[in-house]
Short mmCIF file of C-alpha atoms in Angstrom, two decimals:
data_model
loop_
_atom_site.label_atom_id
_atom_site.label_comp_id
_atom_site.label_asym_id
_atom_site.label_seq_id
_atom_site.Cartn_x
_atom_site.Cartn_y
_atom_site.Cartn_z
CA MET H 201 130.02 123.42 176.06
CA GLN H 202 129.79 123.19 172.56
CA ALA H 203 133.39 123.60 170.72
CA PRO H 204 133.32 126.69 168.61
CA VAL H 205 132.78 125.86 164.84
CA GLU H 206 135.51 126.88 162.48
CA LEU H 207 133.96 128.70 159.24
CA PRO H 208 135.36 127.52 156.36
CA ILE H 209 137.69 130.28 154.38
CA SER H 210 136.00 131.38 151.06
CA PRO H 211 138.11 130.87 147.78
CA ARG H 212 138.22 134.76 147.06
CA LEU H 213 139.34 135.31 150.70
CA ALA H 214 141.89 132.59 150.30
CA LYS H 215 143.17 133.61 146.97
CA ASN H 216 143.39 137.43 148.23
CA ILE H 217 145.48 136.09 151.16
CA ARG H 218 147.78 134.25 148.64
CA ARG H 219 148.15 137.50 146.71
CA ASN H 220 149.02 139.89 149.65
CA VAL H 221 151.88 136.99 150.67
CA LYS H 222 153.01 137.17 147.19
CA GLU H 223 153.00 141.18 147.10
CA ARG H 224 155.04 141.45 150.56
CA ILE H 225 157.60 138.90 149.04
CA ILE H 226 157.87 140.79 145.91
CA GLU H 227 158.17 144.07 147.88
CA LEU H 228 161.00 142.56 150.24
CA ILE H 229 163.14 141.26 147.24
CA LEU H 230 162.87 144.99 145.47
CA MET H 231 163.85 146.59 149.11
CA MET H 232 166.41 144.18 149.32
CA ALA H 233 167.85 145.16 145.67
CA ALA H 234 167.85 148.40 146.48
CA LEU H 235 169.62 148.16 150.19
CA VAL H 236 172.33 146.18 147.87
CA ALA H 237 173.18 149.62 146.14
CA VAL H 238 173.08 151.65 149.25
CA ALA H 239 175.22 149.08 151.17
CA THR H 240 177.55 148.93 148.17
CA THR H 241 177.82 152.76 148.50
CA PHE H 242 178.79 152.75 152.24
CA ALA H 243 180.95 150.06 151.57
CA ILE H 244 182.92 152.13 148.94
CA VAL H 245 183.04 154.88 151.10
CA GLY H 246 184.06 153.21 154.17
CA VAL H 247 187.11 151.65 152.54
CA LEU H 248 188.26 154.58 150.89
CA LEU H 249 187.97 156.68 154.45
CA TYR H 250 189.68 153.59 156.11
CA GLU H 251 192.81 153.30 153.99
CA SER H 252 192.86 157.30 153.41
CA LEU H 253 193.10 157.62 157.50
CA SER H 254 195.91 155.35 157.15
CA PHE H 255 197.40 157.40 154.49
CA PHE H 256 196.94 160.80 156.49
CA LYS H 257 198.76 159.20 159.85
CA THR H 258 201.95 159.75 157.67
CA VAL H 259 200.83 162.82 155.22
CA SER H 260 199.55 165.61 156.55
CA VAL H 261 196.27 167.10 155.21
CA VAL H 262 197.94 170.54 154.71
CA GLU H 263 201.06 169.15 152.52
CA PHE H 264 198.52 166.75 150.81
CA PHE H 265 196.51 170.12 149.41
CA THR H 266 199.29 172.74 149.09
CA ASP H 267 202.33 170.75 148.29
CA THR H 268 202.70 171.55 144.01
CA GLU H 269 204.44 167.91 143.42
CA TRP H 270 202.92 164.55 143.54
CA THR H 271 205.84 161.89 143.58
CA PRO H 272 204.67 159.14 146.02
CA LEU H 273 206.52 156.45 144.12
CA PHE H 274 210.02 158.49 144.04
CA GLU H 275 212.66 158.17 146.66
CA ASP H 276 212.15 161.78 147.52
CA ALA H 277 208.45 161.58 147.84
CA HIS H 278 205.95 164.40 147.62
CA TYR H 279 202.23 164.20 148.50
CA GLY H 280 200.78 166.83 146.85
CA ILE H 281 197.30 166.35 145.13
CA MET H 282 197.01 169.60 143.08
CA PRO H 283 198.84 168.54 140.00
CA LEU H 284 196.60 165.64 139.61
CA VAL H 285 193.50 167.91 140.62
CA SER H 286 194.50 170.31 137.65
CA GLY H 287 195.04 167.65 135.38
CA THR H 288 191.38 166.71 135.76
CA LEU H 289 189.74 169.81 135.99
CA THR H 290 191.35 171.05 132.75
CA THR H 291 190.56 167.86 130.58
CA SER H 292 186.75 167.93 132.20
CA ALA H 293 186.88 171.65 131.25
CA ILE H 294 187.91 170.86 127.79
CA ALA H 295 185.46 168.02 127.43
CA LEU H 296 182.60 170.10 128.63
CA ALA H 297 183.76 173.17 126.30
CA VAL H 298 183.22 170.53 123.42
CA ALA H 299 179.97 168.43 124.62
CA VAL H 300 177.67 171.11 126.03
CA PRO H 301 177.30 173.02 123.01
CA ILE H 302 177.19 170.26 120.41
CA GLY H 303 175.00 168.37 122.69
CA THR H 304 172.52 170.82 123.60
CA VAL H 305 172.07 172.09 120.15
CA SER H 306 171.57 168.45 119.10
CA ALA H 307 168.92 168.36 121.77
CA ILE H 308 167.31 171.30 120.41
CA PHE H 309 167.12 170.24 116.86
CA LEU H 310 165.93 166.62 117.67
CA SER H 311 163.03 168.12 119.82
CA GLU H 312 161.92 171.27 117.69
CA PHE H 313 163.13 170.47 114.49
CA ALA H 314 163.65 167.04 113.54
CA SER H 315 160.91 165.18 111.65
CA HIS H 316 159.96 161.91 113.68
CA LYS H 317 161.41 159.77 111.03
CA THR H 318 164.67 161.80 111.50
CA ARG H 319 164.55 161.45 115.34
CA GLU H 320 164.27 157.67 115.06
CA ILE H 321 167.34 157.27 113.07
CA VAL H 322 169.49 160.06 114.60
CA LYS H 323 169.02 159.27 118.25
CA PRO H 324 170.18 155.72 118.49
CA ILE H 325 173.37 156.46 116.22
CA LEU H 326 174.08 159.02 118.83
CA GLU H 327 173.49 156.84 121.75
CA LEU H 328 175.51 153.95 120.01
CA LEU H 329 178.89 156.32 121.21
CA VAL H 330 178.06 155.29 124.79
CA GLY H 331 178.55 151.78 123.79
CA VAL H 332 181.84 152.35 122.21
CA PRO H 333 184.79 150.96 124.43
CA THR H 334 186.88 153.88 126.11
CA VAL H 335 189.94 152.49 125.56
CA VAL H 336 188.90 152.88 121.73
CA PHE H 337 188.39 156.37 122.52
CA GLY H 338 191.94 156.57 124.16
CA TYR H 339 193.75 155.49 121.23
CA PHE H 340 191.37 157.55 118.73
CA ALA H 341 192.71 160.68 120.64
CA LEU H 342 196.18 159.32 120.80
CA PHE H 343 196.73 158.42 116.88
CA PHE H 344 194.16 160.63 115.09
CA VAL H 345 193.22 163.71 117.08
CA THR H 346 196.48 164.36 118.26
CA PRO H 347 198.19 164.33 114.80
CA LEU H 348 195.55 166.71 113.44
CA LEU H 349 196.18 168.87 116.34
CA GLN H 350 199.87 168.91 115.53
CA THR H 351 199.27 170.55 112.30
CA ILE H 352 198.09 173.57 114.23
CA TYR H 353 200.17 173.28 117.28
CA PRO H 354 203.45 172.17 115.86
CA ASP H 355 205.34 171.68 119.36
CA LEU H 356 202.44 169.97 120.94
CA PRO H 357 203.44 166.64 122.34
CA SER H 358 202.26 163.17 121.74
CA PHE H 359 200.57 163.08 125.09
CA ASN H 360 198.64 166.45 126.29
CA MET H 361 195.09 167.38 127.46
CA LEU H 362 193.83 169.05 124.82
CA GLY H 363 193.28 165.97 122.51
CA ALA H 364 192.09 163.94 125.36
CA GLY H 365 189.78 166.48 126.58
CA ILE H 366 188.33 166.83 123.22
CA VAL H 367 187.67 163.20 122.69
CA MET H 368 185.91 162.86 126.06
CA GLY H 369 183.70 165.99 125.23
CA ILE H 370 182.85 163.90 122.00
CA MET H 371 182.24 160.77 124.38
CA ILE H 372 179.91 162.39 126.79
CA ILE H 373 177.88 164.50 123.79
CA PRO H 374 175.29 161.23 123.91
CA TYR H 375 174.51 162.06 127.81
CA ILE H 376 173.72 165.81 127.16
CA ALA H 377 172.00 165.38 124.01
CA SER H 378 169.63 162.51 124.90
CA LEU H 379 168.65 163.54 128.39
CA SER H 380 168.51 167.37 127.37
CA GLU H 381 166.10 166.15 124.71
CA ASP H 382 163.84 164.14 126.90
CA ALA H 383 163.35 167.27 129.39
CA MET H 384 162.43 169.34 126.25
CA ARG H 385 159.88 166.55 125.07
CA ALA H 386 158.35 166.78 128.58
CA VAL H 387 157.46 170.37 127.97
CA PRO H 388 153.82 170.75 127.33
CA MET H 389 152.48 171.43 123.56
CA SER H 390 150.30 173.90 125.10
CA MET H 391 153.53 176.40 125.93
CA ARG H 392 154.81 176.01 122.21
CA GLU H 393 151.28 176.37 120.96
CA GLY H 394 150.81 179.71 122.87
CA SER H 395 154.47 181.06 121.99
CA TYR H 396 153.09 180.33 118.07
CA ALA H 397 150.22 182.40 118.64
CA MET H 398 152.17 185.49 120.20
CA GLY H 399 153.97 185.28 116.46
CA ALA H 400 157.31 183.51 117.64
CA THR H 401 159.02 181.23 115.40
CA ARG H 402 160.20 177.82 115.60
CA PHE H 403 163.52 179.12 116.58
CA GLN H 404 162.58 181.74 119.51
CA THR H 405 160.20 178.99 120.90
CA ALA H 406 162.72 176.55 121.30
CA VAL H 407 165.22 178.95 122.77
CA LYS H 408 163.25 181.19 124.53
CA VAL H 409 160.51 179.02 125.66
CA VAL H 410 161.07 175.32 125.54
CA THR H 411 164.44 175.57 126.72
CA PRO H 412 164.05 177.89 129.71
CA ALA H 413 161.03 175.38 130.59
CA ALA H 414 163.38 172.22 130.50
CA ILE H 415 166.15 174.02 132.36
CA SER H 416 166.28 171.92 135.33
CA GLY H 417 166.60 168.57 133.29
CA ILE H 418 169.05 170.28 130.73
CA VAL H 419 171.36 171.22 133.84
CA ALA H 420 170.88 167.66 135.13
CA ALA H 421 172.49 166.06 131.70
CA TYR H 422 175.47 169.10 132.27
CA ILE H 423 176.08 167.65 135.90
CA LEU H 424 175.75 164.07 134.73
CA ALA H 425 178.29 164.85 131.93
CA ILE H 426 180.58 166.65 134.33
CA SER H 427 180.97 163.41 136.74
CA ARG H 428 181.23 161.01 133.65
CA ALA H 429 184.19 163.37 132.45
CA VAL H 430 185.65 163.83 135.74
CA GLY H 431 185.64 160.04 136.52
CA GLU H 432 186.93 158.98 132.87
CA THR H 433 190.05 156.85 132.96
CA MET H 434 190.97 155.26 129.88
CA VAL H 435 191.37 158.47 127.55
CA VAL H 436 193.31 160.60 129.89
CA ALA H 437 195.47 157.46 130.75
CA ILE H 438 196.52 156.79 127.25
CA ALA H 439 196.44 160.25 125.55
CA ALA H 440 196.71 162.84 128.42
CA GLY H 441 200.06 161.03 129.92
CA GLN H 442 200.82 160.06 133.10
CA GLN H 443 203.40 162.73 134.47
CA PRO H 444 201.66 164.45 137.35
CA ASN H 445 202.23 168.27 136.36
CA LEU H 446 200.70 171.24 137.91
CA THR H 447 199.41 173.08 134.74
CA PHE H 448 196.56 174.27 133.49
CA ASN H 449 197.68 174.66 129.96
CA PRO H 450 195.97 171.81 127.74
CA LEU H 451 198.89 172.01 125.20
CA GLU H 452 200.83 170.27 127.96
CA SER H 453 201.08 166.66 129.36
CA ALA H 454 199.48 165.87 132.83
CA ALA H 455 198.15 162.99 134.65
CA THR H 456 195.01 163.22 136.28
CA ILE H 457 193.38 161.50 139.44
CA THR H 458 192.20 158.25 137.63
CA ALA H 459 195.14 158.06 135.23
CA TYR H 460 197.25 157.74 138.53
CA ILE H 461 194.93 155.20 140.37
CA VAL H 462 195.44 152.93 137.07
CA GLN H 463 198.99 153.19 137.00
CA VAL H 464 199.79 152.28 140.75
CA ALA H 465 197.01 149.47 140.48
CA MET H 466 198.86 147.85 137.72
CA GLY H 467 202.12 148.20 139.76
CA ASP H 468 203.18 145.53 142.16
CA LEU H 469 203.15 147.90 145.63
CA PRO H 470 202.87 145.83 148.79
CA HIS H 471 199.69 146.29 150.38
CA GLY H 472 199.51 148.92 153.37
CA SER H 473 202.49 150.96 151.96
CA ILE H 474 202.44 154.52 151.53
CA GLY H 475 202.18 154.39 147.72
CA TYR H 476 199.39 151.81 147.94
CA GLN H 477 197.48 153.72 150.23
CA SER H 478 198.00 157.18 148.37
CA ILE H 479 195.56 155.93 145.48
CA PHE H 480 193.00 155.65 148.25
CA ALA H 481 193.36 159.36 149.10
CA ALA H 482 193.38 160.36 145.64
CA GLY H 483 190.12 158.41 145.18
CA LEU H 484 188.53 160.19 148.26
CA VAL H 485 189.26 163.37 146.48
CA LEU H 486 187.66 162.18 143.27
CA MET H 487 184.60 161.10 145.08
CA ALA H 488 184.36 164.24 146.98
CA MET H 489 184.58 166.16 143.46
CA THR H 490 181.87 163.89 142.03
CA LEU H 491 179.65 164.25 145.11
CA SER H 492 179.68 167.85 145.29
CA PHE H 493 178.76 168.14 141.07
CA ASN H 494 175.83 165.64 142.18
CA ILE H 495 174.91 167.91 145.07
CA ILE H 496 174.85 170.82 142.87
CA GLY H 497 172.71 169.29 140.31
CA HIS H 498 170.33 168.09 142.99
CA TRP H 499 169.97 171.57 144.22
CA VAL H 500 169.40 173.28 140.70
CA ARG H 501 167.01 170.63 139.84
CA LYS H 502 164.77 171.19 143.12
CA ARG H 503 165.52 175.13 142.61
CA TYR H 504 164.34 175.27 139.09
CA ARG H 505 161.99 172.22 138.76
CA GLU H 506 158.78 173.22 136.80
CA ASN H 507 155.45 171.39 137.53
CA TYR H 508 152.98 170.89 134.51
#
């Protein structure tokens, strides 16, 4: 029998094989990059859960959510998370009260009324706020905003949630303005032209046509801003105070979850102590809060998404 004859591979086929191999390698690298992010998220959750379980072996869950005092570093220790939660929610609510209207109005202006030249100048300047270090915002709140507020409220303490919340709101305006403007500009021009053909003004078109059509993207911007405000650290640690206080009065001083974590992380607590483990329990609550906001935002985007 004659040995089978091996046919030579054509240059085009060899080139296709090399290209397919390169594409598979690139796909593998991209998949590994995506898995790193996923693995990091699971690792963070795992560490929080592991340390928090050790914490809850000493402190009951009922006490953790019902006690009105948070003094884990004192001799008479109390482990009620609600003072930190109230401070976090109060400062975040003030920030949103500032950022949502200003950011939304800015987005409507940039999308519907500003000229191309104006938009190209204003939007980058607005987005520069994102690059300012948060510690700068913290001292801006402490040494500029709070003294201004004290002219209106003479009894306002130097550390208060109102000043910190206002500066946090200024800080997250670019998130809402930029993302909302992108969502509005994604609305087809045909919808605007149809509104104009019905006799609507530019303002009526912007408010009653474009904004409702872009509502899913606008709400996503709000949710991102909420998560950013809830997770803010340096502004509240510097300007709001570090004394846990169960109050929703913005004129008082209070600590937030992130401020407490910073306070303990800068100390010399031994690893494995109940005080050390308390920062992981607080971090777990903070993660649950931000995760809840993200789930709500995802549901809203799916519920009100418009396909054009």
